[in-house]
CSV table of C-alpha atoms in Angstrom, one decimal:
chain,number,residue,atom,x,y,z
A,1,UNK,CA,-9.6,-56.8,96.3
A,2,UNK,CA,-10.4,-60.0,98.1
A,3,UNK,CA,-7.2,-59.9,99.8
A,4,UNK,CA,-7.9,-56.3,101.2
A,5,UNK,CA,-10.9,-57.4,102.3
A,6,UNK,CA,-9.7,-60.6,103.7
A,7,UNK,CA,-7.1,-58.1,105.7
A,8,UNK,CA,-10.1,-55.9,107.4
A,9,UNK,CA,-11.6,-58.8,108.2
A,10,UNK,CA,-8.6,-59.9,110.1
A,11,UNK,CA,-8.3,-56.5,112.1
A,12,UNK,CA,-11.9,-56.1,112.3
A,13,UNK,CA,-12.0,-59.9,114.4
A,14,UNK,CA,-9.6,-58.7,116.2
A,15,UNK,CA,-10.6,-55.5,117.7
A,16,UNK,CA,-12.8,-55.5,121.1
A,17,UNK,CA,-16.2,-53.3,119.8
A,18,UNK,CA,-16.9,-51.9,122.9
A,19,UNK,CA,-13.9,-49.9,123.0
A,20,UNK,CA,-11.3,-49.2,126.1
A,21,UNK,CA,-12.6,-47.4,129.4
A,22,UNK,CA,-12.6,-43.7,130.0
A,23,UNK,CA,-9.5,-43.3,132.0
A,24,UNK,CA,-8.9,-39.8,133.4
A,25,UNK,CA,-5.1,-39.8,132.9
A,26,UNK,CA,-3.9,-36.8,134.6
A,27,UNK,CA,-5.8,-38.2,137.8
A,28,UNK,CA,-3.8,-41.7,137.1
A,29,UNK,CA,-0.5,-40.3,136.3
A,30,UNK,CA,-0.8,-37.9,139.6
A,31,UNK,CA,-1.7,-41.0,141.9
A,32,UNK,CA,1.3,-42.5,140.5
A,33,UNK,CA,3.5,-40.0,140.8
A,34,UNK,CA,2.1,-39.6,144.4
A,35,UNK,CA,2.7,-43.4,145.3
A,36,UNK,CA,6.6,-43.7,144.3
A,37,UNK,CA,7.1,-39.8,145.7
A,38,UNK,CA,5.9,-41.9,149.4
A,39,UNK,CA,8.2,-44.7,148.4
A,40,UNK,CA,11.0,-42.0,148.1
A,41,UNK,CA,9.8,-40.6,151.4
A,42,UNK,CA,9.8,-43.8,153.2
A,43,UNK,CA,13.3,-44.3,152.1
A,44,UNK,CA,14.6,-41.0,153.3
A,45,UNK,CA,16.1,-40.0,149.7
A,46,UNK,CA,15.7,-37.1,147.5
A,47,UNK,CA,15.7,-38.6,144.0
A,48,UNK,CA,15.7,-41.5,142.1
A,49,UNK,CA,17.1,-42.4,138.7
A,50,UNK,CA,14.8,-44.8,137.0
A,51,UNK,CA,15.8,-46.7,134.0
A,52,UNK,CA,13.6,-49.7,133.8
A,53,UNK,CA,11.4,-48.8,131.2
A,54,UNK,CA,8.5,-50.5,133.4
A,55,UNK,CA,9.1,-47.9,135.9
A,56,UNK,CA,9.9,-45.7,132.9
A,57,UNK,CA,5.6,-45.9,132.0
A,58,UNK,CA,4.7,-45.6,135.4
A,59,UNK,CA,6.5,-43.0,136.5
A,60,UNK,CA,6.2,-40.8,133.4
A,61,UNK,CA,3.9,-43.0,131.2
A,62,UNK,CA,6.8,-43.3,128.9
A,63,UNK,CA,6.2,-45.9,125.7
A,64,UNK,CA,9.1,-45.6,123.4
A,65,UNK,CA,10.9,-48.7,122.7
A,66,UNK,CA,10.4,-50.4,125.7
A,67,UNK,CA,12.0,-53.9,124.4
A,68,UNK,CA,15.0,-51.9,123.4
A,69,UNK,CA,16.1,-50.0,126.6
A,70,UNK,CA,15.4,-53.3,128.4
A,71,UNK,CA,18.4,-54.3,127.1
A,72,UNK,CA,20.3,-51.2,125.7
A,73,UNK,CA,19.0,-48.4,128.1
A,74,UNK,CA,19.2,-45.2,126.9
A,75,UNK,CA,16.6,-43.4,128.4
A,76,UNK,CA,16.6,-41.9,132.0
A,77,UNK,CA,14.2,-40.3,134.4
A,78,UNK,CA,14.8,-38.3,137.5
A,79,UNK,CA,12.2,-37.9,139.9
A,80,UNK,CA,12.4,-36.0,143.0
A,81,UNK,CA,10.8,-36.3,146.3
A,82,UNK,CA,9.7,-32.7,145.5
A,83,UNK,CA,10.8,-31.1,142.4
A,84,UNK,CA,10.3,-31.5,138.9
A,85,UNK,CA,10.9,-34.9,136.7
A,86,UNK,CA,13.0,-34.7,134.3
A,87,UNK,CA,13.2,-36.8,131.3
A,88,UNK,CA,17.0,-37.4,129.4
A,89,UNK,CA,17.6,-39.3,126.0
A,90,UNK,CA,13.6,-39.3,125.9
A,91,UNK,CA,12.2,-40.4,122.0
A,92,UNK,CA,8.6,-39.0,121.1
A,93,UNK,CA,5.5,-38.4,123.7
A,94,UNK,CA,6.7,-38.2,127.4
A,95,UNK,CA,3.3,-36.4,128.5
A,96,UNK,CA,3.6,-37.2,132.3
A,97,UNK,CA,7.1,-35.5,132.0
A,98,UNK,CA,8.3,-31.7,133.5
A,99,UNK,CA,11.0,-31.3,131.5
A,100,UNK,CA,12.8,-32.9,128.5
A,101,UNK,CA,16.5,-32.9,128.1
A,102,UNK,CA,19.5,-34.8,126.2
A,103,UNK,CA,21.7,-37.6,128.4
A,104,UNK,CA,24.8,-39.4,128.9
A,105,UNK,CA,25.4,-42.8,127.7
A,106,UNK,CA,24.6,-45.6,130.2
A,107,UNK,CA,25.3,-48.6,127.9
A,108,UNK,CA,27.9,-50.1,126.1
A,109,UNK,CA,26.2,-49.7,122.8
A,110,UNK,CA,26.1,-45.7,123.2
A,111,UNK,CA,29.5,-45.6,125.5
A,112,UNK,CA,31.6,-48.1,124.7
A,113,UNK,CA,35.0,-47.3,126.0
A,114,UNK,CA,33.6,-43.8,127.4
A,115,UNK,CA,31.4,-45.4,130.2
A,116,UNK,CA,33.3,-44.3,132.9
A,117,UNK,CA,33.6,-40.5,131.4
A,118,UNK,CA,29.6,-40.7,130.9
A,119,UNK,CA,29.3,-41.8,134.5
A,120,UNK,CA,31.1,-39.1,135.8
A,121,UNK,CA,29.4,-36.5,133.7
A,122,UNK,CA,26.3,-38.1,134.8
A,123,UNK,CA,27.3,-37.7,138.3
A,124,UNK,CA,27.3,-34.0,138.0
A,125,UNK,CA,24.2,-34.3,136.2
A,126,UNK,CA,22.8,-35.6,139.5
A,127,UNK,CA,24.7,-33.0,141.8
A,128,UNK,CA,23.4,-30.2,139.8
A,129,UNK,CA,20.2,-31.8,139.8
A,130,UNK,CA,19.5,-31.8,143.6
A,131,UNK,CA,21.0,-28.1,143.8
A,132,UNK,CA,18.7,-27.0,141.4
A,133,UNK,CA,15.8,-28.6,143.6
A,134,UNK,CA,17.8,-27.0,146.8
A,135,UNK,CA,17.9,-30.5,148.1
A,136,UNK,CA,20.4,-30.6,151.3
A,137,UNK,CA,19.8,-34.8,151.1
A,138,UNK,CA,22.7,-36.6,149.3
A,139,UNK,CA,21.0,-39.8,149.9
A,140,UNK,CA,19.5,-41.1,146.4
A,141,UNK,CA,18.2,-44.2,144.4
A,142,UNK,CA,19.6,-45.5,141.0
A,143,UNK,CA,17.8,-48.5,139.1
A,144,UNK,CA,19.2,-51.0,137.1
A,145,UNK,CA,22.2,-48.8,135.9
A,146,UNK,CA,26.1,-50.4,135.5
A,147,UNK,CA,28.4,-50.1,138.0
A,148,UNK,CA,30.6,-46.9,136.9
A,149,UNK,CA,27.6,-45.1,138.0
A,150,UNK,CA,27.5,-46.1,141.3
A,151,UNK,CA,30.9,-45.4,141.3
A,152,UNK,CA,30.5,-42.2,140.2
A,153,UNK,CA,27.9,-41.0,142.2
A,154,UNK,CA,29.9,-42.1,145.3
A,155,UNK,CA,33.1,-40.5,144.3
A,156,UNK,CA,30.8,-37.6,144.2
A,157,UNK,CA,30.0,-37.9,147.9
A,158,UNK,CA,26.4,-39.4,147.2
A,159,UNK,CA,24.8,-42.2,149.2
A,160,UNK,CA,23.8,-44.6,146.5
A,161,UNK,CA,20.6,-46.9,147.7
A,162,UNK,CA,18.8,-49.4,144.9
A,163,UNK,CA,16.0,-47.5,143.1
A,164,UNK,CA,14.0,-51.1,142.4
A,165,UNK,CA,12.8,-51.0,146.1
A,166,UNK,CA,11.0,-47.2,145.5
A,167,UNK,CA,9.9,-47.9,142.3
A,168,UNK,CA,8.4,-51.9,143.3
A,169,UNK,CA,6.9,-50.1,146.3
A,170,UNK,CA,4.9,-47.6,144.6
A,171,UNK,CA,3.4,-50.5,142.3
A,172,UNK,CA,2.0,-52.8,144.7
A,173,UNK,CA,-1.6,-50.6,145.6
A,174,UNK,CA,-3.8,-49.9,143.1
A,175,UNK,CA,-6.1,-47.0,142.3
A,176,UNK,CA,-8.9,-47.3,140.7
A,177,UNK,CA,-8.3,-45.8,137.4
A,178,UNK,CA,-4.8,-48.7,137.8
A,179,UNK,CA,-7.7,-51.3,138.0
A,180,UNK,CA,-10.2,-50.4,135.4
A,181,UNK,CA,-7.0,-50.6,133.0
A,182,UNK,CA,-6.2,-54.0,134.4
A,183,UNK,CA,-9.5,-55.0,133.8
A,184,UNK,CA,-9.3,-53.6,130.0
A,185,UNK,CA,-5.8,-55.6,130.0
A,186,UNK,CA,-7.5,-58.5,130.8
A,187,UNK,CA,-10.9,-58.2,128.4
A,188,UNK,CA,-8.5,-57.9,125.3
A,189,UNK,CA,-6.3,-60.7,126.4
A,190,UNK,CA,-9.9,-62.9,127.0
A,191,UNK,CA,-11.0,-61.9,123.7
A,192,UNK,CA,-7.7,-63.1,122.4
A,193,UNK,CA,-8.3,-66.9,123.7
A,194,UNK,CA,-11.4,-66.8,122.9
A,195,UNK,CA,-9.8,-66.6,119.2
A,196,UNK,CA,-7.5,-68.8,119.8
A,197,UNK,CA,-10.2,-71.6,121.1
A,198,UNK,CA,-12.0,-71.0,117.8
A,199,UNK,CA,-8.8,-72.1,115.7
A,200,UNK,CA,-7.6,-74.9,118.0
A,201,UNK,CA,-7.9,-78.0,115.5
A,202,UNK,CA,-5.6,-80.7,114.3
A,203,UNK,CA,-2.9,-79.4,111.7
A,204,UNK,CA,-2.6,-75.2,113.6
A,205,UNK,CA,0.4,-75.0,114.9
A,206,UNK,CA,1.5,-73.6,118.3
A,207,UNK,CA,3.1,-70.2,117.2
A,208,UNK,CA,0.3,-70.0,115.3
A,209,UNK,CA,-2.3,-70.5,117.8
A,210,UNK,CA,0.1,-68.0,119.8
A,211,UNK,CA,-0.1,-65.3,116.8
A,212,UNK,CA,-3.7,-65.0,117.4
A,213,UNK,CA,-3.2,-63.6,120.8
A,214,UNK,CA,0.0,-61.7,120.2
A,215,UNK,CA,-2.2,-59.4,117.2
A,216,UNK,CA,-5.3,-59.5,119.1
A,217,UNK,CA,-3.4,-57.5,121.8
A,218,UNK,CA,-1.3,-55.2,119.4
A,219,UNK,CA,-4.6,-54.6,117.6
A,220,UNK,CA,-6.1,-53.1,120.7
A,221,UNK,CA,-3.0,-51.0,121.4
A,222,UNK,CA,-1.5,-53.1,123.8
A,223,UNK,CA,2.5,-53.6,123.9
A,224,UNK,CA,3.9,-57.1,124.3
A,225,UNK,CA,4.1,-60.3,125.5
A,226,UNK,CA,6.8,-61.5,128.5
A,227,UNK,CA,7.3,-64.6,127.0
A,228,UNK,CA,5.6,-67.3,124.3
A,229,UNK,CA,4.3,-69.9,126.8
A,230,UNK,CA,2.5,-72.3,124.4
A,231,UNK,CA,2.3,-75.7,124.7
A,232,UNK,CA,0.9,-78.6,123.3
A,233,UNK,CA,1.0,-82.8,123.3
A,234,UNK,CA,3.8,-84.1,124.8
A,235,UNK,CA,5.4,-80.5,125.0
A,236,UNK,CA,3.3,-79.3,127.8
A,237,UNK,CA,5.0,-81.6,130.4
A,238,UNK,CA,7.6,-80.1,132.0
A,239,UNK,CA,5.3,-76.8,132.2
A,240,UNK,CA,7.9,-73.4,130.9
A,241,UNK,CA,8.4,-74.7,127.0
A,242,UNK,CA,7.4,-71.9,124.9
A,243,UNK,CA,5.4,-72.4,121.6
A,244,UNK,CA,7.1,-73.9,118.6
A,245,UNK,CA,6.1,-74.9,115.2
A,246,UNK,CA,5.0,-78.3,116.5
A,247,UNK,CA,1.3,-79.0,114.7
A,248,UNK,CA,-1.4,-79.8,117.3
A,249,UNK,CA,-2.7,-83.1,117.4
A,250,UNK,CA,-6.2,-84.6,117.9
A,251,UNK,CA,-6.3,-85.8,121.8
A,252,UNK,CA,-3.4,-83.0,122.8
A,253,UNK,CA,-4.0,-81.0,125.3
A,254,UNK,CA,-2.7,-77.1,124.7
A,255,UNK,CA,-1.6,-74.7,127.8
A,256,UNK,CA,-0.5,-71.4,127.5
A,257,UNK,CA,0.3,-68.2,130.0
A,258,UNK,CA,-0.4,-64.6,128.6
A,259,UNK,CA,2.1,-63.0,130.3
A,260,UNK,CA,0.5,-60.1,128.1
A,261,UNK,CA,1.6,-55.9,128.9
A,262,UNK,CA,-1.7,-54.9,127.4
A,263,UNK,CA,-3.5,-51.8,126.7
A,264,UNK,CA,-2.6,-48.9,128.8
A,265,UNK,CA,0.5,-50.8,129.5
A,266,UNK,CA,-1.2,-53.2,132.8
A,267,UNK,CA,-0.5,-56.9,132.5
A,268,UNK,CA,-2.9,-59.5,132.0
A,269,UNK,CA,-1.6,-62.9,133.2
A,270,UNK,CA,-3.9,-65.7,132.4
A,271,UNK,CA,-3.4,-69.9,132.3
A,272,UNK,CA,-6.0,-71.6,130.7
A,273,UNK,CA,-5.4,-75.4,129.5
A,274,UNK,CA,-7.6,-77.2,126.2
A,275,UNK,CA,-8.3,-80.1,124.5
A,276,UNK,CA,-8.3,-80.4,121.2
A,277,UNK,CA,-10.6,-82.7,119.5
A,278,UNK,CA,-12.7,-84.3,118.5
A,279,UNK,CA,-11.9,-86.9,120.1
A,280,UNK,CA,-12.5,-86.9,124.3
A,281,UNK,CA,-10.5,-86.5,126.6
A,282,UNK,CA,-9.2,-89.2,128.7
A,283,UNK,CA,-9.8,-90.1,132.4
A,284,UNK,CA,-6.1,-89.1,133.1
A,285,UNK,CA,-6.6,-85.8,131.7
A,286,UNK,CA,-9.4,-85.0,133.4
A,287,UNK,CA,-8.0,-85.8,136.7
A,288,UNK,CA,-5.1,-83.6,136.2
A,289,UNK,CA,-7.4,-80.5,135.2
A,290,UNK,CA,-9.9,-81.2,138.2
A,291,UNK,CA,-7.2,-80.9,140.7
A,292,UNK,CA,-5.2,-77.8,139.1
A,293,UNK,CA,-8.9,-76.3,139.2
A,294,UNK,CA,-9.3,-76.9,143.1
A,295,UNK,CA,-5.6,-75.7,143.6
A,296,UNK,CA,-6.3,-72.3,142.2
A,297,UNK,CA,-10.0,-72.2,143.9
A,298,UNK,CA,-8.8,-72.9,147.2
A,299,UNK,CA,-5.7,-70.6,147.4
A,300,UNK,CA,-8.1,-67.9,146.1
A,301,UNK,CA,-10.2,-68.1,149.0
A,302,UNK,CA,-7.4,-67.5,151.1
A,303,UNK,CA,-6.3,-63.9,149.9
A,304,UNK,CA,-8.4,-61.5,152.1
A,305,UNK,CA,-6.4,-58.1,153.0
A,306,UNK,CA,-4.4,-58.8,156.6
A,307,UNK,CA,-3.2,-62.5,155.7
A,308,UNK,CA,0.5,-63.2,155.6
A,309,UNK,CA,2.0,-64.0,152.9
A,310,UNK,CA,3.9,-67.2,155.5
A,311,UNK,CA,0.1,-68.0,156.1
A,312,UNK,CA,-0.8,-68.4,152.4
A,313,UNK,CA,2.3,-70.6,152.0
A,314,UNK,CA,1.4,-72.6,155.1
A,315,UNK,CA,-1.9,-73.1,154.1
A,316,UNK,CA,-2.4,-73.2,150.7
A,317,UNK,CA,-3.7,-76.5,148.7
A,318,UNK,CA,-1.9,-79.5,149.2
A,319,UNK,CA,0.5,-80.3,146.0
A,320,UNK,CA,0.4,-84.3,145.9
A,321,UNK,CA,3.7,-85.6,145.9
A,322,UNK,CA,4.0,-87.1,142.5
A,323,UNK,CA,3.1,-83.6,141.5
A,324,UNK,CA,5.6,-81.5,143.2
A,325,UNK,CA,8.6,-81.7,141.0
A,326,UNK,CA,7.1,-80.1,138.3
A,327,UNK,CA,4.8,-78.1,140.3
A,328,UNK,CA,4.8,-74.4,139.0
A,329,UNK,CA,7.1,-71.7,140.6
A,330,UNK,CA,5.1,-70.0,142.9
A,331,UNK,CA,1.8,-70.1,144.5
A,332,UNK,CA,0.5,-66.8,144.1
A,333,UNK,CA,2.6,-63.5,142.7
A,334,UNK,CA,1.3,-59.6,142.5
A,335,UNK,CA,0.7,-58.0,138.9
A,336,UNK,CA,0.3,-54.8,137.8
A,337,UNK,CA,2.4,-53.8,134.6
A,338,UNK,CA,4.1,-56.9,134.9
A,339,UNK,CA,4.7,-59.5,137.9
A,340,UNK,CA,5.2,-57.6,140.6
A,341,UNK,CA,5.5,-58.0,144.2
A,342,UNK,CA,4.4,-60.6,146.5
A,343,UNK,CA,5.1,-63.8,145.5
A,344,UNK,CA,5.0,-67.5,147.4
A,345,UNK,CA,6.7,-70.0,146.7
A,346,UNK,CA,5.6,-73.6,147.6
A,347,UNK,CA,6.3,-74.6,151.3
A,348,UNK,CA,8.1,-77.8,149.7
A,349,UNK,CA,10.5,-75.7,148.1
A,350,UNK,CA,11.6,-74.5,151.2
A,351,UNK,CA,13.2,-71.4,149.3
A,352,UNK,CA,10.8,-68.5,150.3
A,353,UNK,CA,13.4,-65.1,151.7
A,354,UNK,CA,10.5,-62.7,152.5
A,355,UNK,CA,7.4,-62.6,154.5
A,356,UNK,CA,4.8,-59.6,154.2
A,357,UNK,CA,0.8,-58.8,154.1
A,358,UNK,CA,-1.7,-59.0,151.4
A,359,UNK,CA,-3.5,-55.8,151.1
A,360,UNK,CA,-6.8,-54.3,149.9
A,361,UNK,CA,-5.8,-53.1,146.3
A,362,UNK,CA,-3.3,-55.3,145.3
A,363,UNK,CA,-3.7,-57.5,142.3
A,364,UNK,CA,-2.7,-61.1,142.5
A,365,UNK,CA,-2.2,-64.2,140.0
A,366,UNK,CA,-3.0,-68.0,141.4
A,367,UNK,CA,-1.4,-70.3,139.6
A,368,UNK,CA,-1.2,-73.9,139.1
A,369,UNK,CA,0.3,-76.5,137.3
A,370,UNK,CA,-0.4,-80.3,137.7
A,371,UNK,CA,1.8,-82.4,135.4
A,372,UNK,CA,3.8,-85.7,136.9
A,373,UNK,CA,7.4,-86.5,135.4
A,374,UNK,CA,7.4,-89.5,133.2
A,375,UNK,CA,3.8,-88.4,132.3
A,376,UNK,CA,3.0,-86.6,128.8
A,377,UNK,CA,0.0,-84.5,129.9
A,378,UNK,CA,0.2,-81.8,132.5
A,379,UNK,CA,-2.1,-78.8,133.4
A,380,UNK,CA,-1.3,-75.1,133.8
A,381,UNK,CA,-4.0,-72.9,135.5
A,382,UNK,CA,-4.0,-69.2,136.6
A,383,UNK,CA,-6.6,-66.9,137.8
A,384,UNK,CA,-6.3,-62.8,137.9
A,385,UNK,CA,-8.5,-61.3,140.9
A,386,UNK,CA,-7.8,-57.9,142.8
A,387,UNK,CA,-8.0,-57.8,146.6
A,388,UNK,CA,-10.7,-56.1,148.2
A,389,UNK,CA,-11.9,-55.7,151.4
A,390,UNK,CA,-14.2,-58.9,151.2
A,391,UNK,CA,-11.6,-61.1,149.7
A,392,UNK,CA,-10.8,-61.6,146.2
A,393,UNK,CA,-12.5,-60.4,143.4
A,394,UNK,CA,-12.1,-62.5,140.3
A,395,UNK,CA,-11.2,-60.2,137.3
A,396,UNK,CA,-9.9,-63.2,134.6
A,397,UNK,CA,-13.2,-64.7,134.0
A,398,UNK,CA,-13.0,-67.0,130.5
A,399,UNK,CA,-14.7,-70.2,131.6
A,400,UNK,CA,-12.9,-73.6,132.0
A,401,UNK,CA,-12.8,-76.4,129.8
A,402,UNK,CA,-16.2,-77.8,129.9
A,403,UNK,CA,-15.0,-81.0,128.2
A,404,UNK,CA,-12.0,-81.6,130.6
A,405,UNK,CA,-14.3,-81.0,133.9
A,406,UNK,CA,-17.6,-83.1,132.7
């Protein structure tokens, strides 16, 4: 009995009282639908084949084994500039779906040998498909899909364009039904530190410290985490080590990233860096958090809605030199259900290849880490805020690390 009890507490911890938002869902899956239908538009096609099972849940808000057709897709969606959708090899719910049917195979796993039959079977799949709609347009998008089926589709007399750019597009804006998920997204994931800065101590371990956010989310019906970033001690520098079994030290500092596809399948992307004690930190430490902390606050101020995204890299906070070879990725980057479009890269890197505009409505991450090479400690930072027309509005809010900033 204890043990039963033991287990409700566990799940009972875990779960966010005040429950998730009213969404109206057939208002959120129509603006979606609406937003990669103008993508399609914009791009002069009259179909796209989706197969990333990101675009998968936006288009169609399809949930079924998401890990799985990352790797091993299975499961394909047409959706027409103006026609019906049409799901094929679909498993369980597919409520933003017209119609279900079965599919070829499009991976090795289901084809084998057979991938270049499927391809061409799928190819009249797609001819027939356009008929049906009485398209004229032979111009259309495929995502992610091998190359018979390009292959295919052009032997069929089809003009084959890359289904990522229609499907990107459509995610960058917003709605606001988009952002009150986001901000669910984000609550669960802060509720989750918050549990893991409870059990930080000498003797947890990393992945344990990590477990605490990876139930927390599943708990509250979110989906799964892009990664493990978790580290601690001398782990932390270089930043991108994800958590181990290592046991956490008194005087360690411990990073982590969320990278988390939460609740309603929206991303919540959070960096926050602590100290475990009880001993305090040292003056090194604290110098390292005090300037990640200015770099995300001053690049935040910079994202207002008509600012380039060469202006953001031109201006944004200095990196000090002994900082910049381990200096994280990218300034800022977009988010929605995963990282999404923009992102800049540091100026030093000199390795940006595309310019564009922030925009009201877009969601953005600010990251940061300071950590020198040689050095054991390092710092990784990162803010969530949505664009609006006043600037940015923060929407990751857990506080930082009183200790490391007194």
């Amino acid at each position: 009995m204890s043990e039963r009890n033991h287990l409700f507490d566990v799940v009972s911890d875990s779960v966010l009282r005040e429950g998730p938002p009213e969404i109206d869902m057939g208002r959120l899956y129509r603006y979606r639908t609406g937003r990669l239908r103008e993508a399609l538009e914009r791009h002069d096609v009259a179909m796209v084949m989706l197969v990333n099972p990101v675009s998968l849940r936006y288009a169609a808000d399809y949930r079924t084994y998401p890990l799985f057709q990352s790797h091993i897709p299975s499961t394909y969606l047409f959706v027409a500039r103006d026609g019906p959708s049409v799901m094929h090899n679909g498993f369980g719910a597919q409520p933003g779906v017209d119609e279900s049917r079965s599919g070829r195979s499009i991976s090795f796993f289901d084809g084998a040998g057979e991938m270049a039959d499927q391809a061409r079977l799928l190819a009249g799949d797609i001819v027939d498909y356009l008929d049906a709609i009485g398209s004229d347009s032979r111009r259309v998008m495929v995502e992610y899909v091998n190359p018979s089926v390009t292959q295919a589709l052009l032997q069929r007399g089809l003009e084959v364009l890359d289904g990522v750019a229609a499907a990107e597009e459509a995610r960058i804006i917003k709605s606001d039904d988009e952002i009150a998920c986001v901000k669910w997204a984000v609550a669960v994931a802060e509720f989750g530190i918050g549990r893991m800065r409870e059990a930080l101590r000498p003797g947890v371990s990393e992945v344990q410290l990590w477990g605490l956010l990876n139930y927390t989310n599943l708990a509250n019906n979110g989906d799964w985490h892009e990664g493990r970033m978790l580290a601690s001690g001398p782990r932390i520098n270089p930043w991108l080590q994800e958590a181990s079994p290592r046991t956490v030290e008194d005087g360690d500092l411990v990073g982590f990233d969320t990278d988390m596809v939460g609740p309603f399948g929206y991303f919540a992307d959070i960096s926050r860096t602590f100290h475990c004690g009880p001993s305090r930190p040292t003056r090194r430490q604290k110098e390292l958090y005090r300037l990640a902390v200015e770099e995300v606050e001053s690049n935040i101020e910079l994202l207002k809605p008509g600012i380039t995204l060469g202006e953001i890299r031109d201006r944004a906070w200095p990196v000090p030199e002994e900082f910049r070879e381990n200096a994280y990725s990218c300034v800022i980057h977009g988010v929605g259900m995963c990282d999404e479009y923009p992102q800049v890269k540091p100026a030093f890197r000199h390795n940006t290849v595309y310019d564009g505009t922030i925009e009201a409505g877009m969601v953005i991450c600010v990251e940061s880490y300071i950590g020198a090479v040689g050095e054991t400690d390092g710092v990784k930072l990162e803010q969530q805020v949505l664009v609006t027309a006043g600037g940015a509005e923060p929407l990751s809010t857990f506080p930082w690390e009183e200790s490391l900033l007194d």
